[in-house]
Amino acid sequence: MLRSFTSTQSSKLAQFVRYASTKKYDVVVIGGGPGGYVAAIKAAQLGLNTACIEKRGALGGTCLNVGCIPSKSLLNNTHLLHTVQHEARDRGIAIDGTVGVDFGKLMAAKEKSVKQLTGGVEMLFKKNKVDYLKGTGSFVDEKKVKVDPIEGGEPVEVEAENFIVATGSEPTPFPGIEVDEERIVTSTGILSLKEIPERLAIIGGGIIGLEMASVYARLGSKVTVLEFQNSIGAGMDAEVSKTTQKLLSKQGLNIKTGTKVLSGKREGDVVKIEVEDAKSGKKEDLEADVLLVAVGRRPYTEGLNLEAAGLEKDNKGRLVIDDQLKSKHDHIRIIGDVTFGPMLAHKAEEEGIAAAEYIKNGHGHVNYANIPSVMYTHPEVAWVGLNEEQLKEKGIKYKVGKFPFIANSRAKTNLDTDGFVKIIADAETERVLGAHIIGPNAGEMIAEAGLALEYGASTEDIARTCHAHPTLSEAFKEAALATFDKPINF
Ligand code: FAD
């Protein structure tokens, strides 16, 4: 039975209702991930009476709970471990005794970051007066959503002038391979293993697969990456992808490209995997203690009762929108992983801001040509704008400027010189069309390329901008210089 928010009820539910019952909302956001929570805060800041429904029991979505944040915690701390274990002595740091891993503490440090950040979003909701409705939202019709409280109790209904759907995504299953989140795991399971697997196999050489491969290789696992394509890091510039594969292989990762996985099955404490060389058809049997399935993510709309609101999906399960994030109803906007575009937290956030601004002001802005991608391995890989392959396909004439970190004074000082900056500019105008970086701190440096793209800068604009010395970003300046002139230090 459904009740409206005006009824008085017992304990928790009453509190929940009191929260929400004062007025009908201007905006109700479904999903409290980077898309949804940012949209809710922005809407409230714009003066709109706003609620956000989240069913996970914590805000921050995939990104803060089981994605960006826990993975970066493990990447950062295992990189430190690797540095101390393998490089500290050469850097003049004397270590008395052995340096080992405390896996429990590593995981606890990860949990601490997650809790601090998800709790921080809850505080931001309070600060901005966003009502946080802890429950599962499902459409009753296009103007009403039913909320099933996660803490139990009867469902309640919320009405709103506008809805923003931000229900995110989930790991794509691999046909025929059954995930148990123990021996055969998704990205969620690999972030919370109880022990370090001796042998880890990973299906998928994309960003998530390679980041987790790096983490466990540093922890001592024997890691095999199985990738169907002939290259890794889907979406990377081909030259960067090749260098990445070379450097990660040097770190001990066994990367098998052109390899088709035929099956994977748990037998006791072992996972048996059958693969086939995509070209020759030669079959091979592999064994692992843990198998990570990392073949991408798919939009998540389970339990949302889309039909009641008449929302449409495309053939990939993405909710269909127009160029103003609108579904077929003007008052229902859709953002983040559940709709078109790259599945990235910062893309979802941009759309969250834009959705709130469209509602309040009638206009918003997301530049889909300028969304950076970062892989947080070591070295990091980051890119934004177009790559050489895309430019060739579009028939656009371009120039390339490159600068290696081996010639950068800060990288040399840090004994961290793998990789390069590659900037691509329009052949006639010198306007920056794309930047592709593999190297230390690439993920931070790519913001400079984003700014250049956003403001239509030329490579000469970058090269004539004074960069502090000694910094890694001088490599960015030199690569810009190299597109139209000669670099100074190489
Ligand atoms: P989500 O974050 O998925 O949030 C959706 C929320 O909606 C969820 O909390 C869910 O519980 C809730 N929800 C769903 N249905 C309902 C309902 N009916 N009622 C109430 N609540 C509902 N991206 C990056 O940019 N950088 C990274 O470094 C990065 N690393 C990643 C690492 C891993 C291992 C993974 C898995 C992902 C990573 N991503 C990264 C991707 C990033 O997490 C997503 O792109 C981002 O979280 C999408 O945000 P969203 O708000 O669209 O959806």
Coordinates of C-alpha atoms and ligand atoms in Angstrom, one line a residue:
M1 CA 0.0 0.0 0.0
L2 CA 1.3 3.5 -0.8
R3 CA 1.0 6.5 1.4
S4 CA 1.7 10.1 0.8
F5 CA 4.3 12.0 2.7
T6 CA 1.8 13.8 4.9
S7 CA 0.9 10.8 7.1
T8 CA 2.6 10.4 10.5
Q9 CA 4.4 7.2 11.0
S10 CA 6.6 5.3 13.4
S11 CA 10.2 6.0 14.3
K12 CA 12.6 5.8 11.3
L13 CA 10.1 6.1 8.6
A14 CA 8.4 9.1 10.4
Q15 CA 11.8 10.8 10.5
F16 CA 12.2 10.0 6.8
V17 CA 8.8 11.3 6.0
R18 CA 9.2 14.4 8.1
Y19 CA 12.3 15.2 6.2
A20 CA 10.5 15.0 2.9
S21 CA 6.9 15.9 3.7
T22 CA 7.0 19.7 4.0
K23 CA 6.4 20.5 0.3
K24 CA 6.4 19.0 -3.1
Y25 CA 9.9 19.1 -4.5
D26 CA 11.1 21.2 -7.4
V27 CA 13.7 18.6 -8.2
V28 CA 14.0 14.9 -7.2
V29 CA 17.2 13.2 -8.2
I30 CA 17.3 9.4 -8.4
G31 CA 20.8 8.1 -7.6
G32 CA 23.4 9.7 -5.4
G33 CA 26.6 9.0 -7.4
P34 CA 28.8 11.7 -8.9
G35 CA 26.1 12.6 -11.4
G36 CA 23.2 12.6 -8.9
Y37 CA 24.8 14.1 -5.8
V38 CA 26.4 17.0 -7.8
A39 CA 23.1 17.6 -9.6
A40 CA 21.2 17.7 -6.2
I41 CA 23.7 20.1 -4.6
K42 CA 23.7 22.4 -7.7
A43 CA 19.9 22.4 -7.9
A44 CA 19.7 23.3 -4.2
Q45 CA 22.4 26.0 -4.6
L46 CA 20.2 27.5 -7.4
G47 CA 17.4 27.8 -5.0
L48 CA 15.4 24.7 -6.0
N49 CA 13.8 22.6 -3.3
T50 CA 15.6 19.3 -3.8
A51 CA 15.7 15.7 -2.7
C52 CA 18.0 12.9 -3.7
I53 CA 17.0 9.2 -3.5
E54 CA 19.8 6.7 -3.0
K55 CA 19.5 3.0 -2.2
R56 CA 23.1 2.0 -1.5
G57 CA 23.0 3.2 2.1
A58 CA 25.9 5.6 1.3
L59 CA 26.2 8.5 -1.1
G60 CA 28.9 8.8 -3.8
G61 CA 27.7 6.0 -6.0
T62 CA 30.0 3.5 -7.8
C63 CA 32.8 6.1 -7.9
L64 CA 33.2 6.7 -4.2
N65 CA 32.1 3.3 -2.9
V66 CA 33.4 0.7 -5.4
G67 CA 35.1 2.6 -8.2
C68 CA 37.4 5.6 -8.6
I69 CA 38.2 6.1 -4.9
P70 CA 39.0 2.6 -3.5
S71 CA 40.9 1.7 -6.7
K72 CA 43.0 4.9 -6.4
S73 CA 43.7 4.2 -2.7
L74 CA 45.0 0.7 -3.6
L75 CA 47.0 2.1 -6.6
N76 CA 48.6 4.9 -4.5
N77 CA 49.6 2.7 -1.6
T78 CA 50.9 -0.2 -3.7
H79 CA 52.9 2.2 -5.7
L80 CA 54.4 3.5 -2.5
L81 CA 55.1 -0.1 -1.5
H82 CA 56.8 -0.8 -4.8
T83 CA 58.9 2.3 -4.5
V84 CA 60.0 1.5 -1.0
Q85 CA 60.7 -2.2 -1.8
H86 CA 62.5 -1.7 -5.1
E87 CA 63.8 1.9 -5.3
A88 CA 64.3 3.3 -1.8
R89 CA 67.8 2.0 -1.3
D90 CA 69.0 3.5 -4.6
R91 CA 67.5 6.8 -3.5
G92 CA 69.5 6.8 -0.3
I93 CA 66.9 5.6 2.0
A94 CA 68.3 3.0 4.3
I95 CA 65.9 0.3 5.3
D96 CA 66.6 -1.9 8.3
G97 CA 65.0 -5.3 7.7
T98 CA 62.4 -6.3 5.1
V99 CA 59.5 -4.3 3.8
G100 CA 56.3 -6.3 3.5
V101 CA 52.6 -5.9 2.9
D102 CA 49.9 -5.7 5.6
F103 CA 47.0 -6.5 3.3
G104 CA 44.4 -6.0 6.1
K105 CA 45.7 -2.5 6.7
L106 CA 46.0 -1.7 3.0
M107 CA 42.3 -2.5 2.7
A108 CA 41.5 -0.6 5.9
A109 CA 43.2 2.5 4.6
K110 CA 41.0 2.2 1.4
E111 CA 37.9 1.8 3.5
K112 CA 38.8 4.9 5.6
S113 CA 39.1 7.1 2.4
V114 CA 35.8 5.8 1.2
K115 CA 34.0 6.4 4.5
Q116 CA 35.5 9.9 4.8
L117 CA 34.4 10.9 1.3
T118 CA 30.9 9.4 1.4
G119 CA 30.3 10.9 4.8
G120 CA 31.6 14.2 3.3
V121 CA 28.9 14.1 0.7
E122 CA 26.2 13.6 3.3
M123 CA 27.5 16.7 5.1
L124 CA 27.3 18.6 1.9
F125 CA 23.7 17.6 1.5
K126 CA 23.0 18.9 5.0
K127 CA 24.9 22.1 4.3
N128 CA 23.0 22.7 1.1
K129 CA 19.6 21.5 2.5
V130 CA 19.2 18.6 0.1
D131 CA 16.8 16.0 1.5
Y132 CA 18.5 12.6 1.5
L133 CA 15.9 9.9 1.0
K134 CA 17.5 6.5 1.7
G135 CA 15.6 4.1 -0.4
T136 CA 15.0 2.6 -3.8
G137 CA 13.2 5.0 -6.2
S138 CA 10.7 3.7 -8.8
F139 CA 8.4 5.6 -11.1
V140 CA 4.7 5.5 -10.4
D141 CA 4.0 7.7 -13.3
E142 CA 6.0 10.6 -14.9
K143 CA 5.2 13.0 -12.1
K144 CA 5.6 10.6 -9.1
V145 CA 8.2 8.3 -7.7
K146 CA 7.7 5.6 -5.0
V147 CA 10.5 5.3 -2.4
D148 CA 11.1 1.9 -0.7
P149 CA 13.1 2.8 2.4
I150 CA 16.2 0.7 2.8
E151 CA 15.7 0.6 6.6
G152 CA 12.4 -1.1 6.1
G153 CA 8.9 0.2 6.6
E154 CA 6.3 1.1 4.1
P155 CA 7.0 2.8 0.8
V156 CA 6.2 6.5 0.4
E157 CA 5.6 8.7 -2.7
V158 CA 7.4 11.8 -3.8
E159 CA 6.1 14.3 -6.3
A160 CA 8.3 16.7 -8.2
E161 CA 8.2 19.3 -10.9
N162 CA 11.5 17.9 -12.3
F163 CA 13.3 14.6 -12.1
I164 CA 16.9 13.8 -12.7
V165 CA 17.7 10.1 -13.3
A166 CA 21.3 9.2 -12.4
T167 CA 21.1 5.5 -11.6
G168 CA 24.6 4.7 -13.0
S169 CA 25.9 1.4 -14.3
E170 CA 27.0 -2.1 -13.3
P171 CA 29.7 -4.5 -14.5
T172 CA 28.9 -6.1 -17.8
P173 CA 28.7 -9.9 -17.4
F174 CA 30.8 -12.2 -19.5
P175 CA 28.5 -14.7 -21.2
G176 CA 28.8 -18.2 -19.6
I177 CA 31.1 -17.1 -16.7
E178 CA 29.4 -17.0 -13.3
V179 CA 30.6 -14.4 -10.9
D180 CA 30.7 -15.4 -7.2
E181 CA 32.7 -12.3 -6.0
E182 CA 35.1 -14.7 -4.3
R183 CA 37.1 -16.6 -7.0
I184 CA 35.4 -15.1 -10.1
V185 CA 35.0 -11.4 -9.3
T186 CA 33.9 -8.1 -10.8
S187 CA 35.6 -4.8 -10.1
T188 CA 33.6 -4.7 -6.9
G189 CA 34.9 -8.0 -5.6
I190 CA 38.6 -7.4 -6.6
L191 CA 38.6 -4.2 -4.4
S192 CA 37.7 -6.3 -1.3
L193 CA 39.6 -9.6 -1.7
K194 CA 40.4 -11.2 1.7
E195 CA 43.9 -12.3 0.6
I196 CA 46.4 -11.6 -2.2
P197 CA 45.9 -14.2 -5.0
E198 CA 49.0 -16.0 -6.1
R199 CA 47.7 -16.1 -9.7
L200 CA 45.3 -13.4 -10.9
A201 CA 43.8 -13.6 -14.4
I202 CA 41.9 -10.6 -15.8
I203 CA 39.6 -10.6 -18.8
G204 CA 39.8 -7.1 -20.3
G205 CA 42.8 -4.9 -20.9
G206 CA 40.9 -1.6 -20.4
I207 CA 41.5 0.9 -17.7
I208 CA 39.9 -0.9 -14.8
G209 CA 41.6 -4.2 -15.8
L210 CA 45.0 -2.7 -16.1
E211 CA 44.7 -0.6 -12.9
M212 CA 43.8 -3.7 -10.9
A213 CA 46.6 -5.7 -12.7
S214 CA 49.1 -3.1 -11.5
V215 CA 47.8 -3.2 -7.9
Y216 CA 48.1 -7.0 -7.6
A217 CA 51.4 -7.3 -9.5
R218 CA 52.9 -4.9 -7.0
L219 CA 51.5 -7.1 -4.2
G220 CA 53.2 -10.1 -5.7
S221 CA 50.5 -11.8 -7.7
K222 CA 51.4 -13.4 -11.0
V223 CA 49.1 -11.4 -13.3
T224 CA 47.8 -12.4 -16.7
V225 CA 45.7 -9.9 -18.7
L226 CA 43.6 -11.5 -21.5
E227 CA 42.5 -8.9 -24.2
F228 CA 40.6 -9.8 -27.3
Q229 CA 41.8 -6.7 -29.2
N230 CA 45.3 -6.4 -30.6
S231 CA 46.1 -3.5 -28.2
I232 CA 45.3 -2.5 -24.7
G233 CA 43.7 0.6 -23.1
A234 CA 40.6 1.0 -25.3
G235 CA 40.5 4.6 -26.6
M236 CA 44.2 5.4 -26.2
D237 CA 46.2 6.9 -29.0
A238 CA 47.9 3.8 -30.7
E239 CA 51.5 5.0 -30.0
V240 CA 50.7 5.6 -26.3
S241 CA 48.9 2.3 -26.1
K242 CA 52.0 0.5 -27.5
T243 CA 54.3 2.3 -25.0
T244 CA 51.9 1.5 -22.1
Q245 CA 51.9 -2.2 -23.0
K246 CA 55.7 -2.2 -23.2
L247 CA 56.2 -0.5 -19.8
L248 CA 53.5 -2.6 -18.0
S249 CA 55.0 -5.8 -19.4
K250 CA 58.4 -4.7 -18.1
Q251 CA 56.7 -4.4 -14.7
G252 CA 55.9 -8.1 -14.9
L253 CA 52.4 -8.1 -16.3
N254 CA 51.7 -10.9 -18.7
I255 CA 49.6 -9.2 -21.3
K256 CA 48.1 -11.5 -23.9
T257 CA 46.4 -9.4 -26.7
G258 CA 44.5 -11.0 -29.5
T259 CA 43.3 -13.5 -27.1
K260 CA 39.7 -14.7 -26.9
V261 CA 38.4 -16.1 -23.7
L262 CA 36.2 -19.1 -24.4
S263 CA 35.2 -20.1 -20.8
G264 CA 36.0 -19.7 -17.2
K265 CA 34.8 -21.9 -14.4
R266 CA 35.5 -22.3 -10.7
E267 CA 36.6 -25.7 -9.6
G268 CA 37.1 -25.7 -5.8
D269 CA 39.7 -23.0 -5.1
V270 CA 40.9 -22.8 -8.7
V271 CA 39.5 -21.0 -11.8
K272 CA 40.0 -22.8 -15.0
I273 CA 40.0 -20.6 -18.1
E274 CA 40.1 -21.7 -21.7
V275 CA 41.4 -19.2 -24.2
E276 CA 42.0 -19.1 -28.0
D277 CA 44.4 -17.1 -30.1
A278 CA 42.1 -14.8 -32.0
K279 CA 44.2 -15.2 -35.2
S280 CA 45.4 -18.8 -35.3
G281 CA 42.5 -20.4 -33.3
K282 CA 45.1 -22.2 -31.1
K283 CA 43.5 -23.1 -27.8
E284 CA 45.2 -22.9 -24.4
D285 CA 44.1 -23.8 -20.8
L286 CA 45.0 -21.5 -18.0
E287 CA 44.5 -21.6 -14.3
A288 CA 44.2 -18.8 -11.7
D289 CA 43.3 -18.4 -8.1
V290 CA 41.1 -15.4 -8.9
L291 CA 39.6 -14.3 -12.2
L292 CA 38.6 -10.7 -12.6
V293 CA 36.0 -10.0 -15.3
A294 CA 36.5 -6.5 -16.5
V295 CA 34.9 -6.2 -19.9
G296 CA 33.1 -2.9 -19.4
R297 CA 30.0 -1.6 -17.7
R298 CA 26.4 -1.4 -18.7
P299 CA 23.7 1.1 -17.8
Y300 CA 21.7 0.2 -14.6
T301 CA 17.9 0.8 -14.5
E302 CA 16.7 -2.2 -12.5
G303 CA 13.7 -1.5 -10.3
L304 CA 13.3 2.0 -11.7
N305 CA 10.0 1.0 -13.4
L306 CA 10.9 3.0 -16.5
E307 CA 7.8 1.9 -18.2
A308 CA 5.5 3.8 -15.8
A309 CA 7.2 7.0 -16.9
G310 CA 7.5 5.9 -20.6
L311 CA 11.3 6.3 -20.6
E312 CA 13.1 4.7 -23.6
K313 CA 16.3 2.7 -23.8
D314 CA 18.5 2.2 -26.9
N315 CA 19.9 -1.2 -28.0
K316 CA 22.7 -0.9 -25.4
G317 CA 20.3 -0.3 -22.6
R318 CA 21.2 3.4 -22.4
L319 CA 18.4 5.8 -21.5
V320 CA 17.6 8.0 -24.5
I321 CA 18.1 11.7 -24.2
D322 CA 18.3 14.8 -26.5
D323 CA 21.2 17.3 -26.5
Q324 CA 19.8 19.0 -23.4
L325 CA 19.8 15.7 -21.3
K326 CA 16.0 15.5 -21.7
S327 CA 14.1 12.3 -22.0
K328 CA 10.9 12.4 -24.0
H329 CA 9.4 14.3 -21.1
D330 CA 10.7 17.9 -20.7
H331 CA 10.8 17.5 -16.9
I332 CA 12.8 14.2 -16.7
R333 CA 16.5 14.7 -17.4
I334 CA 19.0 11.8 -17.5
I335 CA 22.7 12.0 -16.7
G336 CA 25.9 10.0 -16.1
D337 CA 26.6 6.3 -16.8
V338 CA 23.0 5.4 -17.4
T339 CA 22.9 7.4 -20.6
F340 CA 25.2 8.1 -23.6
G341 CA 28.8 9.1 -23.5
P342 CA 32.0 8.0 -21.6
M343 CA 31.3 6.3 -18.3
L344 CA 33.4 8.6 -16.2
A345 CA 32.7 10.3 -12.9
H346 CA 33.7 13.8 -14.1
K347 CA 31.5 13.5 -17.2
A348 CA 28.6 12.6 -14.9
E349 CA 29.4 15.6 -12.7
E350 CA 29.4 18.0 -15.6
E351 CA 26.0 16.7 -16.7
G352 CA 24.7 17.0 -13.1
I353 CA 25.6 20.7 -13.1
A354 CA 24.2 21.2 -16.6
A355 CA 20.9 19.4 -15.7
A356 CA 20.3 21.6 -12.7
E357 CA 21.1 24.7 -14.8
Y358 CA 18.8 23.7 -17.6
I359 CA 16.0 23.3 -15.0
K360 CA 16.6 26.6 -13.3
N361 CA 17.9 28.8 -16.1
G362 CA 16.9 27.1 -19.3
H363 CA 20.5 26.6 -20.5
G364 CA 23.4 24.4 -19.5
H365 CA 26.7 23.3 -21.0
V366 CA 28.8 20.1 -21.4
N367 CA 31.7 20.0 -23.9
Y368 CA 31.8 16.3 -24.9
A369 CA 34.8 17.0 -27.1
N370 CA 36.8 17.9 -24.0
I371 CA 36.4 15.1 -21.4
P372 CA 39.8 13.7 -20.2
S373 CA 40.5 10.1 -19.6
V374 CA 43.1 8.9 -17.1
M375 CA 44.6 5.5 -16.2
Y376 CA 46.2 5.6 -12.8
T377 CA 48.9 3.0 -13.4
H378 CA 52.6 4.0 -13.1
P379 CA 53.4 5.7 -15.3
E380 CA 50.0 7.3 -15.6
V381 CA 48.3 7.6 -19.0
A382 CA 46.0 10.5 -19.7
W383 CA 44.5 11.9 -22.8
V384 CA 41.9 14.5 -24.0
G385 CA 40.6 15.5 -27.5
L386 CA 41.4 13.7 -30.7
N387 CA 44.1 11.1 -31.3
E388 CA 46.0 10.5 -34.6
E389 CA 43.8 7.7 -35.7
Q390 CA 40.6 9.8 -35.2
L391 CA 42.1 12.7 -37.1
K392 CA 43.2 10.5 -40.0
E393 CA 39.7 9.1 -40.2
K394 CA 38.2 12.6 -40.2
G395 CA 40.7 13.7 -42.9
I396 CA 42.0 16.6 -40.7
K397 CA 45.6 17.7 -41.4
Y398 CA 47.6 17.9 -38.2
K399 CA 51.1 18.2 -36.7
V400 CA 52.5 16.3 -33.8
G401 CA 54.9 17.7 -31.1
K402 CA 56.5 15.2 -28.7
F403 CA 58.7 15.6 -25.7
P404 CA 60.1 12.6 -23.6
F405 CA 60.3 12.7 -19.8
I406 CA 63.9 11.5 -20.1
A407 CA 64.8 15.0 -21.1
N408 CA 62.7 16.7 -18.4
S409 CA 64.8 17.9 -15.5
R410 CA 62.2 17.2 -12.8
A411 CA 61.5 13.7 -14.1
K412 CA 65.3 13.0 -14.1
T413 CA 65.7 14.4 -10.6
N414 CA 62.8 12.1 -9.5
L415 CA 64.4 9.1 -11.2
D416 CA 61.1 8.7 -13.0
T417 CA 61.6 9.2 -16.7
D418 CA 59.4 6.7 -18.6
G419 CA 57.0 8.2 -21.1
F420 CA 56.4 11.3 -23.1
V421 CA 53.9 14.2 -23.9
K422 CA 52.4 14.2 -27.3
I423 CA 50.4 17.2 -28.5
I424 CA 48.5 17.3 -31.7
A425 CA 47.7 20.6 -33.4
D426 CA 45.9 21.7 -36.5
A427 CA 48.4 21.8 -39.3
E428 CA 47.4 25.3 -40.4
T429 CA 46.1 27.1 -37.3
E430 CA 48.3 25.4 -34.6
R431 CA 45.1 25.1 -32.6
V432 CA 45.4 22.2 -30.0
L433 CA 43.3 19.2 -31.1
G434 CA 44.4 16.6 -28.6
A435 CA 47.0 15.8 -26.0
H436 CA 48.2 12.3 -25.0
I437 CA 50.5 11.8 -22.1
I438 CA 52.2 8.8 -20.6
G439 CA 54.3 9.6 -17.7
P440 CA 54.5 10.6 -14.1
N441 CA 51.5 12.8 -13.0
A442 CA 50.0 12.6 -16.4
G443 CA 46.5 12.7 -14.8
E444 CA 47.2 16.1 -13.3
M445 CA 49.0 17.5 -16.3
I446 CA 46.1 16.7 -18.7
A447 CA 44.1 19.5 -17.1
E448 CA 46.3 22.0 -18.8
A449 CA 45.4 20.4 -22.2
G450 CA 41.8 20.6 -21.2
L451 CA 42.0 24.3 -20.6
A452 CA 43.8 24.8 -23.9
L453 CA 41.1 22.9 -25.8
E454 CA 38.3 24.7 -24.0
Y455 CA 39.7 28.1 -24.9
G456 CA 40.8 27.2 -28.4
A457 CA 44.5 27.8 -27.5
S458 CA 47.2 27.3 -30.1
T459 CA 50.4 25.4 -29.3
E460 CA 52.2 28.7 -29.4
D461 CA 49.9 30.1 -26.7
I462 CA 51.1 27.2 -24.5
A463 CA 54.8 27.4 -25.5
R464 CA 54.8 31.2 -24.7
T465 CA 53.2 30.6 -21.3
C466 CA 55.9 30.6 -18.5
H467 CA 55.9 27.2 -16.8
A468 CA 57.7 26.9 -13.4
H469 CA 61.0 25.1 -13.3
P470 CA 61.7 22.4 -12.4
T471 CA 58.3 20.8 -13.1
L472 CA 57.0 17.9 -15.1
S473 CA 54.7 20.3 -16.8
E474 CA 57.7 21.9 -18.6
A475 CA 57.5 18.7 -20.8
F476 CA 54.0 19.8 -21.8
K477 CA 55.3 23.2 -22.8
E478 CA 58.2 21.7 -24.7
A479 CA 55.9 19.3 -26.6
A480 CA 53.8 22.3 -27.6
L481 CA 56.9 24.1 -28.8
A482 CA 57.9 21.0 -30.8
T483 CA 54.7 21.2 -32.9
F484 CA 55.7 24.4 -34.6
D485 CA 59.4 24.9 -33.7
K486 CA 62.1 23.0 -32.0
P487 CA 62.1 22.0 -28.3
I488 CA 65.0 23.5 -26.3
N489 CA 66.0 20.6 -24.1
F490 CA 65.8 17.7 -26.5
Ligands
FAD1 P1 26.9 5.8 -10.2 O1 28.2 6.3 -9.6 O2 26.9 4.4 -10.6 O3 25.8 6.1 -9.1 C1 24.5 5.7 -9.3 C2 23.8 5.5 -7.9 O4 22.4 5.3 -8.1 C3 24.3 4.3 -7.2 O5 24.8 4.6 -5.9 C4 23.0 3.4 -7.1 O6 23.0 2.7 -5.8 C5 21.9 4.4 -7.2 N1 20.7 3.9 -7.7 C6 20.5 3.1 -8.8 N2 19.2 2.8 -9.0 C7 18.5 3.5 -8.0 C8 17.2 3.6 -7.6 N3 16.2 3.0 -8.4 N4 16.9 4.3 -6.5 C9 17.8 4.9 -5.7 N5 19.1 4.8 -6.0 C10 19.5 4.1 -7.2 N6 35.6 7.2 -13.3 C11 36.5 8.2 -13.3 O7 36.1 9.3 -13.8 N7 37.7 8.1 -12.8 C12 38.2 6.9 -12.3 O8 39.3 6.8 -11.8 C13 37.3 5.8 -12.2 N8 37.6 4.6 -11.7 C14 36.8 3.6 -11.7 C15 37.2 2.4 -11.1 C16 36.3 1.3 -11.0 C17 36.8 0.1 -10.4 C18 35.0 1.5 -11.5 C19 34.0 0.4 -11.4 C20 34.6 2.7 -12.1 C21 35.4 3.7 -12.2 N9 35.1 5.0 -12.7 C22 36.0 6.0 -12.8 C23 33.7 5.2 -13.3 C24 32.8 6.0 -12.4 O9 32.7 5.3 -11.1 C25 31.5 6.2 -13.0 O10 31.6 6.7 -14.2 C26 30.6 7.1 -12.1 O11 30.5 6.6 -10.8 C27 29.2 7.3 -12.7 O12 28.5 8.1 -11.9 P2 26.9 8.1 -11.9 O13 26.4 9.1 -11.0 O14 26.4 8.2 -13.3 O15 26.5 6.6 -11.5

